[in-house]
Amino acid sequence: MILLVFAFFASTLAFPFPPYEYDCNAKLDRGIGNNHSQKFYFDKQWNNCFGFKYSGSGGSLNKFNTYTECLRACQYVDGNTCSSPFASVEPVKIAFTCKSIICPKGSECKMGMFIDCCNTTLDDWALARYDSKCPNGGAASVETVAKTCSDLLCGKGEKCIQINPYFARCCGAKETHPIKMSDEPAIDHYVAGRMFDEEYGDFLSIPFECIAISEGEIDLVETLLNAGPLTTINYGNLSEHTVGSMETANKVFDAHAAIVIHYYEDSRYYFDFDHRFRRLNDVILERRIASNGD
């Protein structure tokens, strides 16, 4: 009976680990050759596994066929309190609970094995590797994550996107948001100016109109502008954001999935995927003004 119990636990413990020799502490070595394939290695600093492009021959024993195998073999329980190994900052006031500790501006208290103040920006970047979607709105692979795109081999219909300074991910096709034109749109898709008046009183006194189209369909702008005033986009709850000027109007929309046309006071701009404001084509502006009788 004792032997049976021992054999059961031995097989249970052995099951999750890769059936080949490995070394979690070995340095990353991409090997030599041109027969590239996707492999994974363990990064002690991150206590996590990352993809790398294996050259086909040689390399170190810190090399796994799948992300799951790498995690099972190498990840330890008592990792960093902060999501990023670089996010820990010195507290203003040391304490043993998050209720009592005082963290510097731009950081927040987190509890793990220890209490720590974590830089919120760096922690947000670190957590982005687990987002279900990429910045372009496409589906994101949780496993195929690397530090740079040069270490990823993405599948058919996917492309690599460097989502932040920490991570690159394999992302599916862009998510498109079809244009929704309605005389009485749902309240969460209402005219942005009116929505903000309701939410913030007189904060935004001049209503502006906006329309959204999928990236690559800029040729539709001219048709839409000539169709008369549009009051809605099929995009989400606008009341979650604020607008004070053209310089901060990018906060109105998450522009990952759409090019957004803004009519703000007397200025016409569009917001592109590179987070830059650009003036609309003068010809389109003239036609828009003419169609409204401005």
Coordinates of C-alpha atoms in Angstrom, one line a residue:
M1 CA 0.0 0.0 0.0
I2 CA 2.8 2.4 0.9
L3 CA 4.5 1.7 -2.4
L4 CA 1.3 2.3 -4.3
V5 CA 0.7 5.6 -2.5
F6 CA 4.4 6.7 -3.2
A7 CA 4.0 5.7 -6.8
F8 CA 0.8 7.7 -7.2
F9 CA 2.3 10.9 -5.7
A10 CA 5.6 10.4 -7.7
S11 CA 3.6 10.2 -10.9
T12 CA 1.4 13.2 -10.0
L13 CA 4.4 15.4 -9.3
A14 CA 6.3 14.3 -12.4
F15 CA 3.3 14.8 -14.8
P16 CA 3.3 18.6 -15.1
F17 CA 7.0 18.8 -16.0
P18 CA 8.6 18.5 -19.5
P19 CA 9.7 15.0 -20.4
Y20 CA 13.2 16.3 -21.3
E21 CA 16.2 17.9 -19.6
Y22 CA 16.0 21.6 -18.7
D23 CA 17.7 24.2 -16.6
C24 CA 15.6 27.2 -15.5
N25 CA 18.6 29.2 -14.4
A26 CA 20.5 28.9 -17.7
K27 CA 20.9 32.0 -19.8
L28 CA 18.8 32.5 -22.9
D29 CA 20.7 31.1 -26.0
R30 CA 18.9 31.2 -29.3
G31 CA 21.3 28.7 -30.8
I32 CA 22.6 28.6 -34.4
G33 CA 21.1 27.9 -37.8
N34 CA 18.2 29.0 -39.9
N35 CA 15.6 26.4 -39.0
H36 CA 13.6 28.8 -36.8
S37 CA 10.9 27.7 -34.4
Q38 CA 9.0 29.2 -31.5
K39 CA 10.4 28.2 -28.1
F40 CA 10.1 29.6 -24.6
Y41 CA 12.5 30.4 -21.8
F42 CA 12.2 31.3 -18.1
D43 CA 13.2 34.7 -17.0
K44 CA 14.1 34.7 -13.2
Q45 CA 13.7 38.5 -12.9
W46 CA 10.1 38.3 -14.2
N47 CA 9.4 34.9 -12.7
N48 CA 7.7 34.2 -16.0
C49 CA 8.3 32.7 -19.4
F50 CA 8.8 34.5 -22.7
G51 CA 8.9 33.4 -26.3
F52 CA 12.1 33.4 -28.3
K53 CA 13.0 32.4 -31.8
Y54 CA 15.1 29.3 -31.7
S55 CA 17.6 29.0 -34.5
G56 CA 17.3 25.2 -34.7
S57 CA 20.6 23.9 -33.2
G58 CA 22.5 24.2 -29.9
G59 CA 21.4 26.7 -27.3
S60 CA 21.0 26.2 -23.6
L61 CA 18.8 24.0 -21.5
N62 CA 16.5 27.0 -20.7
K63 CA 14.4 26.0 -23.7
F64 CA 10.8 24.7 -23.6
N65 CA 8.4 23.7 -26.4
T66 CA 5.4 25.4 -24.9
Y67 CA 4.7 28.3 -22.5
T68 CA 2.8 26.0 -20.1
E69 CA 5.7 23.5 -19.9
C70 CA 8.0 26.4 -19.1
L71 CA 5.8 27.7 -16.3
R72 CA 5.2 24.3 -14.7
A73 CA 8.9 23.6 -14.6
C74 CA 10.3 26.9 -13.5
Q75 CA 7.8 29.4 -12.0
Y76 CA 8.0 29.8 -8.2
V77 CA 5.2 30.8 -5.9
D78 CA 6.8 33.6 -3.9
G79 CA 7.4 36.0 -6.8
N80 CA 7.4 39.8 -6.8
T81 CA 4.6 41.7 -5.1
C82 CA 4.5 44.2 -8.0
S83 CA 3.5 42.8 -11.4
S84 CA 6.7 44.3 -12.9
P85 CA 10.1 43.5 -11.3
F86 CA 11.0 47.2 -11.9
A87 CA 7.9 48.7 -10.3
S88 CA 8.8 48.6 -6.6
V89 CA 9.3 52.1 -5.1
E90 CA 10.3 53.3 -1.7
P91 CA 7.3 54.1 0.5
V92 CA 6.9 57.6 2.0
K93 CA 5.8 55.9 5.3
I94 CA 6.6 52.3 6.0
A95 CA 3.8 50.1 7.5
F96 CA 2.6 46.5 7.6
T97 CA -0.7 47.1 6.0
C98 CA -1.8 48.9 2.8
K99 CA -4.3 50.9 5.0
S100 CA -1.4 52.4 6.9
I101 CA 1.4 52.6 4.4
I102 CA 1.9 55.8 2.4
C103 CA 3.1 55.3 -1.2
P104 CA 4.7 58.1 -3.4
K105 CA 2.5 59.8 -6.0
G106 CA 2.1 57.6 -9.1
S107 CA 2.3 54.4 -7.1
E108 CA -0.1 52.2 -5.1
C109 CA 0.2 49.6 -2.3
K110 CA -0.1 46.0 -3.2
M111 CA -0.1 42.9 -1.0
G112 CA 1.7 39.7 -2.0
M113 CA 4.2 37.7 0.0
F114 CA 5.2 41.2 1.2
I115 CA 3.6 44.7 1.1
D116 CA 5.1 47.0 -1.5
C117 CA 4.5 50.3 -3.3
C118 CA 4.3 49.7 -7.0
N119 CA 4.6 52.2 -9.8
T120 CA 1.2 52.1 -11.5
T121 CA 2.4 52.8 -15.0
L122 CA 5.0 50.0 -14.9
D123 CA 2.6 47.6 -13.3
D124 CA 0.0 48.4 -15.9
W125 CA 2.5 47.6 -18.6
A126 CA 3.3 44.3 -16.9
L127 CA -0.3 43.3 -16.6
A128 CA -1.0 44.1 -20.3
R129 CA 0.6 40.7 -21.2
Y130 CA -2.6 39.1 -19.9
D131 CA -5.1 41.3 -21.7
S132 CA -7.5 39.4 -23.9
K133 CA -7.2 41.9 -26.7
C134 CA -4.3 43.8 -28.3
P135 CA -4.2 47.5 -28.8
N136 CA -5.7 47.1 -32.3
G137 CA -8.7 45.3 -30.8
G138 CA -7.7 41.9 -32.2
A139 CA -7.6 38.8 -30.1
A140 CA -4.3 38.4 -28.2
S141 CA -2.5 35.2 -27.6
V142 CA -1.6 34.8 -23.9
E143 CA 1.2 32.3 -24.6
T144 CA 3.0 33.9 -27.5
V145 CA 4.4 36.9 -25.6
A146 CA 8.0 38.0 -26.0
K147 CA 10.0 41.1 -25.1
T148 CA 10.4 42.1 -28.8
C149 CA 8.7 41.1 -32.0
S150 CA 12.0 39.7 -33.3
D151 CA 11.5 36.7 -30.9
L152 CA 7.9 35.8 -32.0
L153 CA 6.7 33.6 -34.8
C154 CA 3.0 34.5 -35.1
G155 CA 0.4 32.2 -36.7
K156 CA -1.6 32.7 -39.8
G157 CA -3.8 35.8 -39.7
E158 CA -1.8 37.2 -36.8
K159 CA 0.9 39.8 -36.6
C160 CA 3.3 40.9 -33.9
I161 CA 2.6 44.2 -32.1
Q162 CA 4.9 45.8 -29.5
I163 CA 2.2 46.6 -27.0
N164 CA 4.5 48.5 -24.6
P165 CA 8.2 48.8 -23.7
Y166 CA 8.0 45.4 -21.9
F167 CA 6.1 43.1 -24.2
A168 CA 5.4 42.1 -27.8
R169 CA 2.4 39.9 -28.6
C170 CA 0.9 38.0 -31.4
C171 CA -2.4 39.7 -32.3
G172 CA -5.3 38.7 -34.5
A173 CA -7.0 40.9 -37.1
K174 CA -8.1 44.4 -36.2
E175 CA -11.5 44.6 -34.6
T176 CA -13.7 46.9 -36.7
H177 CA -16.7 48.9 -35.5
P178 CA -19.3 49.4 -38.2
I179 CA -20.8 52.8 -38.4
K180 CA -24.1 53.2 -36.7
M181 CA -26.2 56.1 -38.0
S182 CA -29.4 56.7 -36.0
D183 CA -31.7 59.6 -35.3
E184 CA -32.1 58.4 -31.7
P185 CA -29.0 56.4 -30.7
A186 CA -28.7 54.5 -27.4
I187 CA -27.7 56.8 -24.6
D188 CA -24.2 55.2 -24.3
H189 CA -23.5 56.1 -27.9
Y190 CA -25.0 59.6 -27.7
V191 CA -23.6 62.9 -29.0
A192 CA -20.4 63.4 -27.1
G193 CA -21.0 67.0 -26.3
R194 CA -24.5 66.3 -24.8
M195 CA -23.2 63.3 -22.9
F196 CA -20.5 65.4 -21.2
D197 CA -22.9 68.2 -20.4
E198 CA -25.0 65.6 -18.5
E199 CA -22.0 64.1 -16.8
Y200 CA -19.9 67.2 -16.0
G201 CA -22.3 70.1 -16.0
D202 CA -20.9 73.0 -17.9
F203 CA -17.4 71.4 -18.3
L204 CA -18.0 71.1 -22.0
S205 CA -20.5 73.7 -23.2
I206 CA -20.0 73.4 -26.9
P207 CA -21.3 70.1 -28.3
F208 CA -19.3 68.5 -31.1
E209 CA -20.1 65.7 -33.5
C210 CA -18.0 62.7 -34.1
I211 CA -18.0 59.7 -36.4
A212 CA -15.9 56.6 -36.4
I213 CA -14.8 54.3 -39.2
S214 CA -12.6 51.3 -39.4
E215 CA -8.9 52.0 -40.2
G216 CA -8.3 51.7 -43.9
E217 CA -11.8 53.0 -44.8
I218 CA -10.8 56.7 -44.9
D219 CA -12.3 56.9 -48.4
L220 CA -15.7 56.7 -46.7
V221 CA -15.1 59.9 -44.9
E222 CA -16.1 62.1 -47.8
T223 CA -19.4 60.3 -48.3
L224 CA -20.2 60.5 -44.6
L225 CA -19.4 64.1 -44.4
N226 CA -21.6 64.9 -47.3
A227 CA -24.5 62.9 -45.7
G228 CA -25.1 65.7 -43.1
P229 CA -24.5 65.8 -39.4
L230 CA -23.9 62.4 -37.7
T231 CA -24.5 62.2 -34.0
T232 CA -23.2 58.8 -32.9
I233 CA -20.5 56.2 -33.1
N234 CA -20.9 52.5 -32.3
Y235 CA -18.1 52.5 -29.8
G236 CA -18.9 52.5 -26.1
N237 CA -19.8 54.7 -23.1
L238 CA -18.4 58.1 -23.8
S239 CA -19.1 59.4 -20.3
E240 CA -16.1 57.5 -19.0
H241 CA -13.8 60.2 -20.5
T242 CA -13.3 63.9 -20.4
V243 CA -12.5 66.6 -22.9
G244 CA -11.1 70.1 -22.3
S245 CA -9.3 71.0 -25.6
M246 CA -8.1 69.6 -28.8
E247 CA -4.8 68.7 -27.1
T248 CA -6.7 66.5 -24.6
A249 CA -9.5 65.3 -26.9
N250 CA -7.7 62.0 -27.4
K251 CA -9.1 61.0 -24.0
V252 CA -12.6 60.9 -25.5
F253 CA -12.0 57.7 -27.3
D254 CA -9.8 54.7 -27.1
A255 CA -8.5 55.0 -30.7
H256 CA -7.2 51.4 -31.0
A257 CA -10.1 50.2 -33.1
A258 CA -11.2 53.3 -35.0
I259 CA -10.2 56.5 -36.7
V260 CA -12.2 59.1 -35.0
I261 CA -13.3 62.4 -36.7
H262 CA -13.7 65.3 -34.2
Y263 CA -15.6 68.5 -34.9
Y264 CA -14.5 70.6 -31.9
E265 CA -15.5 74.2 -31.9
D266 CA -14.2 75.5 -35.3
S267 CA -11.5 72.9 -35.8
R268 CA -11.8 69.6 -37.7
Y269 CA -9.3 66.9 -36.9
Y270 CA -9.0 63.2 -37.0
F271 CA -7.3 61.0 -34.5
D272 CA -5.2 58.1 -36.0
F273 CA -3.7 55.0 -34.6
D274 CA -0.4 56.7 -33.9
H275 CA -2.1 59.0 -31.4
R276 CA -1.5 62.1 -33.4
F277 CA -4.0 64.8 -34.4
R278 CA -4.0 65.7 -38.1
R279 CA -6.0 68.2 -40.0
L280 CA -8.6 66.8 -42.4
N281 CA -8.2 67.3 -46.1
D282 CA -9.2 70.9 -47.0
V283 CA -11.4 69.7 -49.8
I284 CA -13.4 67.5 -47.4
L285 CA -13.7 70.4 -45.0
E286 CA -15.1 72.7 -47.8
R287 CA -17.6 70.0 -48.7
R288 CA -18.6 69.5 -45.1
I289 CA -19.1 73.3 -44.6
A290 CA -21.1 73.5 -47.9
S291 CA -23.3 70.6 -47.0
N292 CA -24.2 72.2 -43.6
G293 CA -24.6 75.7 -45.0
D294 CA -21.9 76.9 -42.6

